[in-house]
PDB file of C-alpha atoms in Angstrom:
ATOM      1  CA  MET A   1     -97.671 -33.541 -17.826  1.00 78.00           C
ATOM      2  CA  HIS A   2     -95.939 -30.588 -18.644  1.00 81.00           C
ATOM      3  CA  GLN A   3     -97.030 -28.513 -15.359  1.00 86.00           C
ATOM      4  CA  VAL A   4     -96.002 -31.625 -13.569  1.00 85.00           C
ATOM      5  CA  ASN A   5     -92.227 -32.520 -15.749  1.00 81.00           C
ATOM      6  CA  ASN A   6     -91.973 -28.720 -15.069  1.00 86.00           C
ATOM      7  CA  THR A   7     -92.488 -28.762 -11.885  1.00 90.00           C
ATOM      8  CA  TYR A   8     -90.529 -31.696 -10.636  1.00 89.00           C
ATOM      9  CA  SER A   9     -87.375 -31.031 -12.761  1.00 88.00           C
ATOM     10  CA  LYS A  10     -87.466 -27.647 -11.218  1.00 90.00           C
ATOM     11  CA  TYR A  11     -86.705 -29.933  -8.392  1.00 92.00           C
ATOM     12  CA  PHE A  12     -85.211 -31.886  -9.001  1.00 90.00           C
ATOM     13  CA  ASN A  13     -82.847 -29.822 -10.260  1.00 90.00           C
ATOM     14  CA  PHE A  14     -82.792 -28.417  -6.908  1.00 92.00           C
ATOM     15  CA  ARG A  15     -82.805 -30.299  -4.853  1.00 92.00           C
ATOM     16  CA  TYR A  16     -79.179 -32.001  -6.861  1.00 90.00           C
ATOM     17  CA  ARG A  17     -77.366 -29.120  -8.215  1.00 89.00           C
ATOM     18  CA  ARG A  18     -77.873 -29.568 -11.567  1.00 86.00           C
ATOM     19  CA  VAL A  19     -78.706 -27.780 -14.832  1.00 83.00           C
ATOM     20  CA  VAL A  20     -79.561 -30.061 -17.177  1.00 80.00           C
ATOM     21  CA  HIS A  21     -82.558 -31.393 -18.710  1.00 79.00           C
ATOM     22  CA  VAL A  22     -84.475 -34.154 -16.491  1.00 77.00           C
ATOM     23  CA  PHE A  23     -86.836 -35.112 -19.469  1.00 71.00           C
ATOM     24  CA  GLN A  24     -84.306 -34.481 -22.471  1.00 70.00           C
ATOM     25  CA  ASN A  25     -85.768 -37.124 -25.187  1.00 64.00           C
ATOM     26  CA  ARG A  26     -88.174 -39.140 -23.151  1.00 61.00           C
ATOM     27  CA  TYR A  27     -91.267 -38.326 -24.210  1.00 65.00           C
ATOM     28  CA  LYS A  28     -92.847 -39.775 -27.600  1.00 71.00           C
ATOM     29  CA  SER A  29     -96.735 -38.969 -29.212  1.00 76.00           C
ATOM     30  CA  ILE A  30     -97.772 -40.711 -32.151  1.00 81.00           C
ATOM     31  CA  LEU A  31    -101.498 -40.536 -32.926  1.00 86.00           C
ATOM     32  CA  ILE A  32    -102.973 -43.458 -32.297  1.00 87.00           C
ATOM     33  CA  GLN A  33    -105.089 -44.211 -35.911  1.00 90.00           C
ATOM     34  CA  ASP A  34    -105.376 -48.449 -35.687  1.00 90.00           C
ATOM     35  CA  GLU A  35    -106.983 -50.525 -33.054  1.00 88.00           C
ATOM     36  CA  ARG A  36    -104.982 -53.636 -33.108  1.00 91.00           C
ATOM     37  CA  TYR A  37    -102.081 -50.943 -32.513  1.00 91.00           C
ATOM     38  CA  LEU A  38    -103.861 -49.284 -29.040  1.00 86.00           C
ATOM     39  CA  LEU A  39    -104.542 -53.265 -28.273  1.00 85.00           C
ATOM     40  CA  SER A  40    -100.966 -54.076 -28.326  1.00 90.00           C
ATOM     41  CA  LEU A  41     -99.588 -50.439 -26.997  1.00 88.00           C
ATOM     42  CA  LEU A  42    -102.329 -51.548 -24.080  1.00 83.00           C
ATOM     43  CA  ARG A  43    -100.462 -55.278 -23.712  1.00 86.00           C
ATOM     44  CA  TYR A  44     -97.369 -53.534 -23.444  1.00 89.00           C
ATOM     45  CA  ILE A  45     -97.666 -50.952 -20.522  1.00 84.00           C
ATOM     46  CA  HIS A  46     -99.670 -53.238 -18.398  1.00 84.00           C
ATOM     47  CA  ARG A  47     -97.042 -55.958 -19.172  1.00 87.00           C
ATOM     48  CA  ASN A  48     -94.653 -53.012 -18.883  1.00 87.00           C
ATOM     49  CA  LEU A  49     -95.213 -53.643 -14.373  1.00 84.00           C
ATOM     50  CA  VAL A  50     -93.854 -57.313 -14.829  1.00 88.00           C
ATOM     51  CA  ARG A  51     -91.685 -56.841 -16.760  1.00 90.00           C
ATOM     52  CA  VAL A  52     -89.876 -54.492 -13.998  1.00 88.00           C
ATOM     53  CA  GLY A  53     -90.268 -56.236 -11.300  1.00 88.00           C
ATOM     54  CA  MET A  54     -93.155 -54.104  -9.789  1.00 84.00           C
ATOM     55  CA  CYS A  55     -95.727 -57.123  -9.521  1.00 84.00           C
ATOM     56  CA  LYS A  56     -95.804 -60.708 -10.512  1.00 88.00           C
ATOM     57  CA  THR A  57     -98.928 -60.213 -12.534  1.00 86.00           C
ATOM     58  CA  VAL A  58    -100.160 -57.572 -14.381  1.00 84.00           C
ATOM     59  CA  SER A  59    -103.864 -58.029 -12.918  1.00 80.00           C
ATOM     60  CA  ASN A  60    -101.017 -58.011  -9.254  1.00 80.00           C
ATOM     61  CA  TYR A  61    -100.665 -53.942  -9.487  1.00 79.00           C
ATOM     62  CA  LYS A  62    -103.058 -51.690  -7.767  1.00 72.00           C
ATOM     63  CA  TRP A  63    -103.352 -49.346  -9.845  1.00 75.00           C
ATOM     64  CA  ASN A  64    -103.837 -50.909 -13.976  1.00 76.00           C
ATOM     65  CA  SER A  65    -106.866 -50.076 -15.524  1.00 76.00           C
ATOM     66  CA  ASN A  66    -105.737 -53.549 -17.080  1.00 74.00           C
ATOM     67  CA  PHE A  67    -109.278 -54.716 -15.581  1.00 70.00           C
ATOM     68  CA  PHE A  68    -111.450 -52.236 -16.077  1.00 72.00           C
ATOM     69  CA  TYR A  69    -110.746 -52.823 -19.794  1.00 72.00           C
ATOM     70  CA  GLU A  70    -110.617 -57.100 -20.030  1.00 72.00           C
ATOM     71  CA  ASN A  71    -114.466 -56.003 -17.259  1.00 69.00           C
ATOM     72  CA  ASN A  72    -115.445 -54.023 -19.899  1.00 69.00           C
ATOM     73  CA  ARG A  73    -116.389 -51.581 -16.963  1.00 67.00           C
ATOM     74  CA  ARG A  74    -117.218 -48.073 -17.449  1.00 65.00           C
ATOM     75  CA  THR A  75    -116.124 -46.559 -14.692  1.00 66.00           C
ATOM     76  CA  PHE A  76    -113.708 -44.195 -14.767  1.00 61.00           C
ATOM     77  CA  ILE A  77    -112.121 -45.256 -17.386  1.00 59.00           C
ATOM     78  CA  ASN A  78    -113.204 -43.776 -21.069  1.00 60.00           C
ATOM     79  CA  ILE A  79    -113.156 -47.397 -22.402  1.00 57.00           C
ATOM     80  CA  ASP A  80    -115.441 -46.578 -25.327  1.00 64.00           C
ATOM     81  CA  GLY A  81    -112.812 -43.417 -27.376  1.00 61.00           C
ATOM     82  CA  ASN A  82    -114.896 -41.806 -27.215  1.00 60.00           C
ATOM     83  CA  ARG A  83    -114.139 -37.952 -25.973  1.00 55.00           C
ATOM     84  CA  TYR A  84    -116.612 -36.733 -23.658  1.00 47.00           C
TER      85      TYR A  84
END
């Protein structure tokens, strides 16, 4: 993520002739140790799409991982919590 953000911010600043931080104070990382907290975060992330008007329902968004969680599908999304 660092490389993606760094590359994009350089492009953005060059394009708009800016010299300030593009992503200043926007990223926050918290260790999730509680399953209830994890589930509330997943709901928040998935419902954000509806809240901002990107889709009418969570299931309408093509790139949404909610389908895999709801249907217990084990594909490229790790729903078990194992690292590997």
